Coordinates of C-alpha atoms in Angstrom, one line a residue:
Chain A
M1247 CA -94.9 -33.2 -78.6
V1248 CA -94.1 -30.7 -80.8
I1249 CA -90.3 -29.8 -81.6
P1250 CA -90.4 -25.9 -82.5
Y1251 CA -88.6 -25.2 -85.8
S1252 CA -86.5 -22.7 -83.9
F1253 CA -85.9 -25.1 -81.0
R1254 CA -87.4 -22.4 -79.0
R1255 CA -90.5 -22.7 -76.9
E1256 CA -93.5 -20.2 -77.9
H1257 CA -94.3 -17.5 -75.3
A1258 CA -97.6 -16.1 -74.5
A1259 CA -98.5 -12.9 -75.8
V1260 CA -97.9 -10.0 -73.5
P1261 CA -101.4 -8.2 -72.5
G1262 CA -102.0 -4.9 -73.8
A1263 CA -99.1 -4.9 -76.1
P1264 CA -99.4 -3.6 -79.8
A1265 CA -99.5 -6.2 -82.5
I1266 CA -96.5 -5.1 -84.1
E1267 CA -93.9 -2.4 -82.7
T1268 CA -90.8 -1.3 -84.3
R1269 CA -88.1 1.2 -82.8
D1270 CA -85.4 3.1 -84.5
L1271 CA -85.1 0.2 -87.1
W1272 CA -82.3 0.2 -89.4
Y1273 CA -81.3 -2.2 -92.5
R1274 CA -78.6 -1.9 -95.1
Y1275 CA -78.3 -4.8 -97.7
P1276 CA -74.6 -5.8 -98.5
R1277 CA -72.6 -3.5 -100.4
V1278 CA -75.1 -1.2 -100.8
E1279 CA -74.2 2.5 -99.7
H1280 CA -78.1 3.6 -98.9
A1281 CA -79.7 1.6 -95.7
A1282 CA -83.2 0.3 -96.9
L1283 CA -84.3 1.0 -93.4
Q1284 CA -83.6 4.2 -91.5
G1285 CA -84.6 4.3 -87.9
I1286 CA -88.2 3.1 -88.8
S1287 CA -90.3 3.4 -85.3
I1288 CA -94.1 2.1 -85.6
S1289 CA -96.7 0.6 -83.3
I1290 CA -99.5 -0.8 -84.9
P1291 CA -102.3 -1.9 -82.4
Q1292 CA -104.1 -4.8 -82.4
A1293 CA -107.3 -5.6 -84.7
S1294 CA -106.4 -2.4 -86.9
C1295 CA -105.9 -2.4 -90.9
V1296 CA -102.8 -0.5 -91.6
A1297 CA -101.5 0.7 -95.1
L1298 CA -97.7 0.8 -95.7
I1299 CA -97.4 2.9 -99.1
G1300 CA -94.3 3.9 -101.1
S1301 CA -92.9 4.0 -104.8
N1302 CA -90.9 0.8 -105.8
G1303 CA -87.8 0.4 -103.6
S1304 CA -88.9 2.9 -101.0
G1305 CA -88.3 -0.1 -98.5
K1306 CA -91.8 -1.6 -97.7
S1307 CA -90.9 -5.0 -98.8
T1308 CA -87.7 -4.8 -96.3
L1309 CA -89.5 -3.6 -93.4
M1310 CA -92.2 -6.4 -93.9
K1311 CA -89.4 -8.7 -94.1
A1312 CA -87.7 -7.1 -91.0
I1313 CA -90.9 -7.3 -89.3
C1314 CA -91.6 -11.0 -90.1
G1315 CA -88.2 -11.9 -89.1
I1316 CA -86.5 -13.0 -92.6
L1317 CA -84.0 -9.9 -92.7
P1318 CA -82.5 -9.7 -89.0
P1319 CA -82.1 -5.7 -88.3
Q1320 CA -78.8 -4.4 -87.7
R1321 CA -80.0 -2.0 -85.2
G1322 CA -83.3 -1.6 -83.4
T1323 CA -86.2 -3.9 -82.3
V1324 CA -89.1 -5.4 -83.5
R1325 CA -91.9 -6.5 -81.4
I1326 CA -94.6 -8.8 -81.9
A1327 CA -97.6 -8.6 -79.3
G1328 CA -94.5 -7.5 -76.9
L1329 CA -92.5 -10.2 -77.9
P1330 CA -89.1 -10.5 -79.7
I1331 CA -89.0 -12.3 -83.2
G1332 CA -88.5 -15.7 -82.5
G1333 CA -90.7 -16.1 -79.4
C1334 CA -93.8 -16.3 -81.4
H1335 CA -93.6 -17.4 -85.0
H1336 CA -97.1 -18.9 -85.1
R1337 CA -98.2 -15.3 -84.8
V1338 CA -97.2 -14.1 -87.8
A1339 CA -98.2 -14.7 -91.2
Y1340 CA -96.3 -13.3 -94.6
L1341 CA -97.8 -13.2 -97.9
P1342 CA -94.4 -12.3 -100.1
Q1343 CA -94.8 -10.9 -103.5
H1344 CA -95.5 -13.4 -106.5
G1345 CA -91.8 -13.7 -107.7
A1346 CA -90.7 -15.0 -104.3
I1347 CA -92.4 -18.4 -104.7
N1348 CA -91.3 -21.0 -106.9
W1349 CA -94.3 -21.8 -108.7
R1350 CA -93.1 -24.6 -110.8
F1351 CA -92.6 -27.2 -107.4
P1352 CA -94.6 -30.1 -107.8
V1353 CA -97.0 -28.9 -105.1
T1354 CA -100.6 -28.8 -104.9
V1355 CA -103.0 -26.1 -103.7
R1356 CA -103.7 -28.3 -100.6
R1357 CA -100.3 -29.3 -99.7
L1358 CA -99.5 -25.3 -100.2
V1359 CA -102.4 -24.4 -97.7
L1360 CA -101.3 -27.1 -95.5
A1361 CA -97.7 -25.1 -94.9
G1362 CA -99.8 -23.2 -92.7
R1363 CA -100.1 -25.7 -90.3
F1364 CA -96.6 -26.6 -90.2
V1365 CA -95.8 -24.0 -87.5
H1366 CA -97.9 -25.8 -85.4
L1367 CA -96.6 -29.2 -85.9
G1368 CA -92.7 -28.4 -85.9
W1369 CA -89.8 -30.8 -86.8
I1370 CA -90.8 -34.2 -88.2
R1371 CA -94.6 -34.4 -87.1
R1372 CA -97.0 -35.1 -89.6
P1373 CA -100.0 -33.3 -90.2
G1374 CA -103.0 -35.1 -88.8
R1375 CA -106.8 -35.3 -89.4
R1376 CA -107.6 -31.7 -87.8
D1377 CA -104.9 -30.2 -89.7
Y1378 CA -106.7 -31.2 -92.9
E1379 CA -110.1 -30.2 -91.7
I1380 CA -108.3 -26.7 -91.1
V1381 CA -106.9 -26.7 -94.5
D1382 CA -110.4 -27.5 -96.1
E1383 CA -112.2 -24.8 -94.6
A1384 CA -109.6 -22.2 -95.2
L1385 CA -110.0 -23.3 -98.9
D1386 CA -113.8 -23.3 -98.9
N1387 CA -113.4 -19.7 -97.5
L1388 CA -111.1 -18.7 -100.0
G1389 CA -113.4 -20.5 -103.0
M1390 CA -110.8 -22.8 -103.9
T1391 CA -112.5 -26.2 -103.1
D1392 CA -112.3 -27.2 -106.7
L1393 CA -108.7 -26.1 -107.3
A1394 CA -107.3 -28.1 -104.3
D1395 CA -105.7 -30.7 -106.1
R1396 CA -104.2 -28.5 -108.9
Q1397 CA -100.7 -27.8 -109.2
I1398 CA -99.8 -24.5 -107.8
G1399 CA -98.1 -23.4 -111.2
M1400 CA -101.5 -24.1 -113.0
L1401 CA -103.1 -21.3 -111.0
S1402 CA -103.9 -17.7 -112.3
G1403 CA -102.1 -15.0 -110.4
G1404 CA -105.2 -14.0 -108.5
Q1405 CA -105.7 -17.4 -107.6
Q1406 CA -102.2 -17.9 -106.4
Q1407 CA -102.8 -14.9 -104.2
R1408 CA -106.0 -16.5 -102.8
A1409 CA -104.2 -19.8 -102.1
L1410 CA -101.4 -18.0 -100.1
L1411 CA -104.2 -16.1 -98.0
A1412 CA -105.8 -19.7 -97.6
R1413 CA -102.3 -20.7 -96.0
A1414 CA -102.6 -17.5 -93.7
L1415 CA -106.0 -18.6 -92.4
A1416 CA -104.8 -22.2 -92.2
Q1417 CA -101.9 -20.9 -89.9
D1418 CA -104.6 -19.0 -87.6
A1419 CA -102.1 -16.0 -87.5
E1420 CA -102.9 -13.0 -85.1
V1421 CA -100.7 -11.0 -87.5
L1422 CA -100.9 -11.0 -91.7
L1423 CA -98.2 -9.1 -93.4
L1424 CA -99.4 -8.8 -97.0
D1425 CA -96.9 -7.5 -99.5
E1426 CA -98.5 -6.0 -102.8
P1427 CA -101.5 -8.8 -102.3
L1428 CA -103.7 -7.2 -105.1
T1429 CA -101.3 -6.3 -107.8
G1430 CA -102.4 -7.5 -111.2
V1431 CA -105.2 -9.6 -109.7
D1432 CA -108.7 -10.0 -111.1
H1433 CA -111.8 -8.1 -109.5
I1434 CA -113.0 -11.5 -107.9
T1435 CA -109.9 -12.0 -106.0
R1436 CA -109.7 -8.4 -104.9
Q1437 CA -113.5 -9.0 -103.6
V1438 CA -112.3 -12.0 -101.5
F1439 CA -109.5 -10.3 -100.3
E1440 CA -111.8 -7.5 -98.7
R1441 CA -114.1 -10.2 -97.4
V1442 CA -111.9 -12.1 -95.6
I1443 CA -109.8 -9.4 -94.5
N1444 CA -113.1 -7.4 -93.2
S1445 CA -114.0 -10.9 -91.2
L1446 CA -110.2 -11.2 -89.9
I1447 CA -110.4 -7.6 -88.5
Q1448 CA -113.6 -8.4 -86.8
R1449 CA -112.2 -11.5 -85.1
G1450 CA -109.2 -9.4 -83.7
R1451 CA -106.7 -9.9 -86.4
T1452 CA -104.0 -7.1 -87.3
I1453 CA -103.3 -6.5 -91.2
L1454 CA -100.3 -4.6 -92.4
T1455 CA -100.7 -4.3 -96.3
A1456 CA -97.4 -2.9 -98.4
T1457 CA -98.5 -1.3 -101.7
H1458 CA -97.2 1.1 -104.2
D1459 CA -100.8 1.9 -105.1
T1460 CA -101.6 5.8 -103.7
S1461 CA -105.3 5.2 -104.3
V1462 CA -105.1 3.2 -100.8
R1463 CA -105.7 6.6 -99.3
E1464 CA -109.5 6.0 -100.5
A1465 CA -109.7 2.5 -99.0
G1466 CA -110.7 1.6 -95.6
Y1467 CA -107.3 1.8 -93.7
D1468 CA -107.0 2.8 -89.8
T1469 CA -103.9 4.2 -90.5
I1470 CA -101.5 4.7 -93.5
F1471 CA -97.7 4.8 -93.2
R1472 CA -95.8 6.3 -96.2
L1473 CA -92.3 5.3 -96.6
E1474 CA -89.7 7.1 -98.9
E1475 CA -86.3 6.0 -99.4
G1476 CA -86.4 3.9 -96.2
E1477 CA -87.6 6.7 -93.9
L1478 CA -91.1 7.3 -92.4
Q1479 CA -92.5 10.7 -93.7
E1480 CA -93.9 12.6 -91.0
G1481 CA -97.5 13.5 -91.4
D1482 CA -98.7 10.8 -93.2
D1483 CA -99.8 8.9 -90.1
D1484 CA -103.6 9.4 -91.6
R1485 CA -106.3 7.9 -90.2
H1486 CA -109.3 6.8 -92.4
H1487 CA -111.4 4.1 -90.2
L1488 CA -113.7 1.3 -91.5
Chain B
M1154 CA -85.7 -65.2 -123.5
I1155 CA -85.6 -66.9 -120.3
D1156 CA -82.2 -68.0 -120.7
I1157 CA -81.0 -64.3 -121.7
I1158 CA -82.5 -62.9 -118.4
F1159 CA -81.2 -65.7 -115.9
E1160 CA -77.9 -66.4 -117.7
P1161 CA -75.9 -63.5 -115.7
L1162 CA -77.9 -64.5 -112.6
R1163 CA -75.6 -67.5 -112.5
F1164 CA -72.5 -65.3 -111.2
G1165 CA -72.5 -64.1 -107.7
F1166 CA -70.9 -60.9 -108.8
M1167 CA -74.0 -60.3 -111.0
R1168 CA -76.5 -60.7 -108.6
T1169 CA -74.4 -58.5 -106.2
S1170 CA -74.3 -55.9 -108.9
F1171 CA -78.1 -56.1 -109.7
L1172 CA -78.6 -55.4 -106.0
V1173 CA -76.4 -52.7 -106.0
A1174 CA -77.8 -51.0 -109.0
I1175 CA -81.2 -51.4 -107.6
L1176 CA -80.0 -50.1 -104.1
V1177 CA -78.1 -47.2 -105.7
S1178 CA -81.0 -46.2 -107.7
I1179 CA -83.5 -45.8 -104.8
A1180 CA -81.2 -43.5 -103.3
C1181 CA -80.3 -41.4 -106.5
S1182 CA -83.8 -41.2 -107.7
T1183 CA -85.7 -39.9 -104.5
I1184 CA -83.0 -37.5 -103.7
G1185 CA -82.4 -36.5 -107.4
V1186 CA -86.1 -34.8 -107.3
Y1187 CA -85.2 -32.4 -104.8
V1188 CA -81.6 -31.9 -106.8
V1189 CA -83.4 -31.2 -110.0
Y1190 CA -86.4 -28.9 -108.5
R1191 CA -83.9 -26.8 -106.3
R1192 CA -81.9 -26.2 -109.6
M1193 CA -78.8 -28.1 -107.5
A1194 CA -77.7 -30.1 -110.4
F1195 CA -74.5 -28.6 -110.7
I1196 CA -73.7 -28.6 -107.0
G1197 CA -74.7 -32.5 -107.1
D1198 CA -72.2 -32.8 -110.3
A1199 CA -69.5 -30.6 -108.4
L1200 CA -69.9 -33.2 -105.3
A1201 CA -69.0 -36.3 -107.1
H1202 CA -65.9 -34.7 -108.4
T1203 CA -65.1 -33.0 -105.0
V1204 CA -64.6 -37.1 -103.5
L1205 CA -62.0 -37.9 -105.6
P1206 CA -59.0 -36.7 -103.5
G1207 CA -60.8 -38.4 -100.4
L1208 CA -60.7 -41.5 -102.8
V1209 CA -56.9 -41.1 -103.4
V1210 CA -55.8 -40.3 -100.0
A1211 CA -57.7 -43.2 -98.6
Y1212 CA -55.9 -45.5 -101.3
L1213 CA -52.6 -44.1 -100.6
V1214 CA -52.9 -44.2 -96.9
G1215 CA -54.3 -47.9 -96.9
I1216 CA -57.8 -47.4 -95.2
N1217 CA -61.0 -47.7 -96.6
M1218 CA -61.9 -45.6 -99.7
F1219 CA -65.6 -45.7 -99.0
A1220 CA -64.6 -44.0 -95.8
G1221 CA -62.5 -41.3 -97.6
A1222 CA -64.9 -40.6 -100.2
L1223 CA -67.2 -40.2 -97.3
V1224 CA -65.1 -37.9 -95.4
A1225 CA -64.2 -35.7 -98.5
G1226 CA -68.0 -35.9 -99.5
L1227 CA -69.2 -34.6 -96.3
A1228 CA -66.5 -31.8 -95.9
S1229 CA -67.1 -30.7 -99.5
S1230 CA -70.8 -30.5 -98.9
L1231 CA -70.3 -28.5 -96.1
A1232 CA -67.9 -26.1 -97.8
I1233 CA -70.6 -25.8 -100.6
G1234 CA -72.9 -25.0 -98.4
R1235 CA -70.8 -22.3 -96.3
I1236 CA -69.6 -20.9 -100.2
T1237 CA -73.2 -20.4 -101.4
Q1238 CA -74.7 -18.9 -98.0
N1239 CA -72.3 -16.0 -98.4
K1240 CA -73.2 -14.2 -101.6
S1241 CA -70.3 -12.3 -102.1
V1242 CA -69.5 -14.6 -105.2
S1243 CA -72.1 -16.2 -107.3
E1244 CA -73.2 -19.7 -106.6
D1245 CA -72.2 -21.2 -109.6
T1246 CA -68.9 -19.4 -109.9
A1247 CA -68.0 -20.3 -106.2
I1248 CA -69.0 -23.9 -106.8
G1249 CA -67.1 -24.3 -110.0
I1250 CA -64.1 -22.9 -108.4
V1251 CA -64.3 -25.5 -105.7
F1252 CA -65.1 -28.3 -108.1
A1253 CA -62.4 -27.9 -110.4
G1254 CA -60.0 -27.2 -107.6
M1255 CA -60.6 -30.7 -105.8
F1256 CA -60.9 -32.5 -109.0
A1257 CA -57.5 -31.4 -109.9
L1258 CA -56.5 -32.2 -106.3
G1259 CA -57.7 -35.6 -106.9
I1260 CA -56.0 -36.0 -110.4
F1261 CA -52.5 -34.7 -109.0
L1262 CA -52.7 -36.9 -106.2
M1263 CA -53.6 -39.8 -108.6
S1264 CA -50.3 -39.2 -110.7
R1265 CA -48.5 -39.3 -107.9
T1266 CA -49.5 -42.7 -107.2
G1267 CA -47.7 -44.0 -110.6
S1268 CA -50.8 -45.9 -111.7
F1269 CA -53.6 -44.5 -113.2
R1270 CA -54.9 -47.9 -114.0
E1271 CA -55.7 -49.1 -110.5
L1272 CA -57.7 -45.8 -109.9
S1273 CA -59.2 -45.6 -113.0
H1274 CA -62.4 -47.6 -111.4
M1275 CA -63.1 -44.2 -109.2
L1276 CA -63.4 -42.1 -112.2
F1277 CA -65.6 -44.8 -114.0
G1278 CA -67.0 -47.1 -111.5
N1279 CA -66.6 -50.9 -110.8
I1280 CA -70.2 -52.4 -110.1
L1281 CA -69.1 -55.9 -110.8
G1282 CA -66.3 -55.9 -108.1
I1283 CA -68.0 -54.6 -105.0
P1284 CA -67.2 -56.7 -101.9
D1285 CA -69.8 -57.9 -99.5
S1286 CA -68.7 -55.9 -96.6
M1287 CA -69.4 -52.5 -98.7
L1288 CA -72.7 -53.9 -99.8
I1289 CA -74.0 -53.5 -96.3
W1290 CA -73.0 -49.8 -96.2
I1291 CA -74.5 -49.4 -99.5
A1292 CA -77.7 -50.8 -98.2
L1293 CA -77.9 -48.9 -95.1
I1294 CA -77.6 -45.7 -97.0
A1295 CA -79.9 -46.3 -99.7
I1296 CA -82.6 -47.4 -97.2
S1297 CA -81.4 -44.2 -94.9
I1298 CA -82.1 -41.5 -97.7
P1299 CA -85.6 -42.4 -98.7
L1300 CA -86.1 -42.6 -94.9
F1301 CA -84.8 -39.1 -94.2
L1302 CA -86.5 -37.5 -96.8
F1303 CA -89.6 -39.1 -95.8
L1304 CA -89.4 -37.7 -92.0
L1305 CA -88.4 -34.3 -93.4
H1306 CA -90.8 -34.1 -96.3
K1307 CA -92.8 -31.4 -95.4
E1308 CA -89.5 -29.1 -94.5
L1309 CA -87.9 -30.2 -97.6
E1310 CA -90.9 -29.3 -99.7
L1311 CA -91.8 -26.2 -98.0
T1312 CA -87.7 -24.7 -98.3
S1313 CA -87.9 -25.9 -102.0
Y1314 CA -90.7 -23.7 -103.2
D1315 CA -91.4 -21.1 -100.6
P1316 CA -88.3 -20.0 -98.5
S1317 CA -89.7 -16.9 -97.2
H1318 CA -92.6 -19.0 -95.3
A1319 CA -89.9 -21.4 -94.0
E1320 CA -88.0 -18.6 -92.2
V1321 CA -91.2 -17.0 -90.9
I1322 CA -92.0 -19.9 -89.4
G1323 CA -88.7 -20.2 -87.6
L1324 CA -87.6 -23.0 -90.4
R1325 CA -83.8 -22.1 -91.4
V1326 CA -83.4 -22.9 -94.8
D1327 CA -79.9 -23.1 -94.5
T1328 CA -80.2 -25.8 -92.0
V1329 CA -82.3 -27.7 -94.3
R1330 CA -79.8 -26.9 -97.3
Y1331 CA -77.0 -28.4 -95.1
I1332 CA -79.1 -32.0 -94.5
L1333 CA -80.1 -31.9 -98.2
L1334 CA -76.1 -31.5 -99.0
I1335 CA -75.2 -34.0 -96.2
L1336 CA -77.8 -36.8 -97.8
L1337 CA -76.7 -35.5 -101.3
A1338 CA -72.9 -36.3 -100.5
L1339 CA -74.0 -39.9 -98.7
T1340 CA -75.9 -40.8 -101.9
I1341 CA -73.0 -39.5 -104.3
V1342 CA -70.2 -41.4 -102.2
T1343 CA -72.7 -44.8 -102.5
T1344 CA -73.2 -44.1 -106.4
I1345 CA -69.6 -43.6 -107.3
S1346 CA -68.9 -47.4 -106.5
A1347 CA -71.2 -48.3 -109.3
V1348 CA -70.7 -46.0 -112.0
G1349 CA -68.0 -43.5 -111.0
V1350 CA -66.8 -40.0 -110.3
V1351 CA -67.4 -39.0 -113.4
L1352 CA -71.3 -40.6 -114.3
T1353 CA -72.4 -40.2 -110.7
S1354 CA -74.6 -36.9 -111.2
A1355 CA -76.4 -38.5 -114.3
L1356 CA -78.0 -41.3 -112.1
I1357 CA -79.0 -38.7 -109.6
I1358 CA -80.5 -35.9 -112.2
T1359 CA -81.4 -37.9 -115.1
P1360 CA -84.4 -40.1 -113.9
A1361 CA -85.7 -37.3 -111.7
A1362 CA -86.0 -35.1 -114.7
A1363 CA -87.7 -37.8 -116.7
A1364 CA -90.1 -38.2 -114.2
S1365 CA -90.7 -34.8 -113.7
L1366 CA -91.8 -34.5 -117.4
L1367 CA -94.6 -37.0 -117.1
T1368 CA -95.9 -35.9 -113.3
R1369 CA -96.6 -32.5 -111.8
R1370 CA -96.7 -34.3 -108.3
L1371 CA -93.7 -34.7 -105.9
V1372 CA -94.3 -38.4 -104.4
P1373 CA -95.2 -40.1 -107.7
M1374 CA -92.3 -38.4 -109.4
M1375 CA -89.7 -39.9 -106.8
V1376 CA -91.6 -43.3 -107.2
L1377 CA -91.5 -42.9 -111.1
S1378 CA -88.1 -41.9 -110.9
T1379 CA -86.8 -44.6 -108.8
V1380 CA -88.3 -47.0 -111.4
F1381 CA -86.4 -45.3 -114.0
G1382 CA -83.6 -45.6 -112.1
A1383 CA -83.5 -49.3 -111.4
T1384 CA -85.0 -50.0 -114.6
S1385 CA -81.8 -48.3 -116.0
G1386 CA -79.3 -50.2 -113.5
I1387 CA -81.0 -53.9 -114.5
L1388 CA -81.1 -53.1 -118.3
G1389 CA -77.6 -51.2 -118.3
L1390 CA -76.0 -54.5 -116.5
Y1391 CA -77.5 -56.7 -119.3
A1392 CA -76.4 -54.4 -121.8
S1393 CA -72.9 -54.6 -120.1
Y1394 CA -73.1 -58.2 -119.5
Y1395 CA -74.1 -59.2 -123.5
F1396 CA -72.1 -56.6 -125.4
N1397 CA -69.0 -57.0 -122.9
A1398 CA -68.9 -53.3 -122.3
A1399 CA -68.2 -50.8 -119.3
S1400 CA -71.3 -51.3 -117.0
G1401 CA -71.4 -47.5 -115.5
A1402 CA -71.6 -46.2 -118.9
A1403 CA -74.2 -48.8 -120.2
I1404 CA -76.4 -47.8 -117.0
V1405 CA -76.1 -44.0 -117.7
L1406 CA -76.8 -44.9 -121.6
V1407 CA -80.1 -46.6 -120.9
C1408 CA -81.1 -43.7 -118.0
T1409 CA -80.6 -41.1 -120.8
A1410 CA -82.5 -43.2 -123.6
I1411 CA -85.4 -43.7 -120.5
F1412 CA -85.4 -39.5 -120.4
A1413 CA -85.5 -39.4 -124.3
V1414 CA -88.6 -41.6 -124.6
C1415 CA -90.2 -39.6 -121.4
A1416 CA -89.6 -36.2 -123.6
L1417 CA -91.0 -37.6 -126.8
I1418 CA -94.4 -38.8 -124.7
E1419 CA -94.3 -35.4 -122.9
W1420 CA -94.1 -33.9 -126.1
A1421 CA -96.8 -36.1 -127.6
M1422 CA -99.2 -35.5 -124.8
R1423 CA -98.8 -31.5 -124.9
D1424 CA -99.5 -31.4 -128.8
R1425 CA -102.4 -33.2 -128.3
V1426 CA -103.7 -30.8 -125.6
N1427 CA -102.7 -27.8 -127.6
L1428 CA -104.7 -29.6 -130.6
K1429 CA -108.1 -30.3 -128.5
R1430 CA -107.4 -26.9 -127.2
S1431 CA -107.2 -25.2 -130.8
A1432 CA -110.4 -27.6 -131.6
A1433 CA -112.3 -26.0 -128.9

């Protein structure tokens, strides 16, 4: 028996619904005059690879956090596969920026990747053999089998990002939100990310990547959204098919 | 040598004290690892001090002091959880205010009793005078803490290093934090009977901090921390018996000495690794 963390039953996806849909999304941090998100409405179809670009402080991370449910919006709605946040926790995986994780914590790479299975286990239930098999597959896919027993703080920046991507694979999420995933990482990690993300898109997964790197316009994204001071810029919904 | 070991065990109260020292170490040392790694040392110390008014009120009303401490500990942990949840005042400031205020209330109430001496064991503990009825409560709590930590291991672990992922999968970080604070309050209330309000946080933090110097794995760290805690309890009681000194202080001093030895070992190991690296 699974006791979901939210104590709410997970629902089936609404057929034909966009992978991500936000409508008139507003968010303002406490004691800050300027709203971080101002009426953001986007619709991202399933199996697409989308970039969210903008300078530092433009609201990219806030939008990511609102989409995955970390920051509840003060106005507007977010739907994942046609369902409100809370009805589909297992569908969304979020790779936060490097600083959001306590890398000094005594946990191994394997345990970190195993955390991708927790949403399927819920309260108290312990991981089984199948969960560990899935974790080993994910580690192998990211070329991290040799590092599985290493403490997470002993990894390089690129290896840490790969470990987080392995966790998202272990979760088997349908929507992946990547917040500045390639900032300061090595060439090998970039190549591994490209390979894994391409294979995820082929498997029908949806990828939303936030980056301040405007050179992404040269990369192969289906859609590019540009944020500036919490507002979506008109006419920047460029399409570059892979 | 054998006589030195068995001499104190001839007394019933000493046998009870050794048992309490081991039980308290199990609870403190396991939860201590989370307290250290979640940077909750200040909250632990504050919680230990905030139970003082509960102890004094229980003494004045004439009810079980353990129950008074328990109520005050749980109320304080919920209050601290609530305050730290609200970011309008910084966490350490809020805890500092609650901690000082509650401790002052305890001292104020103590001064109203007209006898500081009777209540001094609240401040410094009295492990040698624990009645059998209380031993059962201590045992129950000491066994419950590791059991809860075992059952909630993955939730506590995840929220400790990646609260974002926890929130994304629907695991409320605040809920886990409240659970941990309640477990911490129970541990503190149990430990106060052994080493008192002032020294309780040392038994929670020091063995875990010492263990964290020698291993980078959570479960071995808990085991090592428990060994350090139990060793401190046992050696501290022997020291207290043979030097006729305060037992709580002796236990904490042994604990501190173990930390110092671990720090030296870690320093030597790091030095050796650096030498190997520079040679390579």
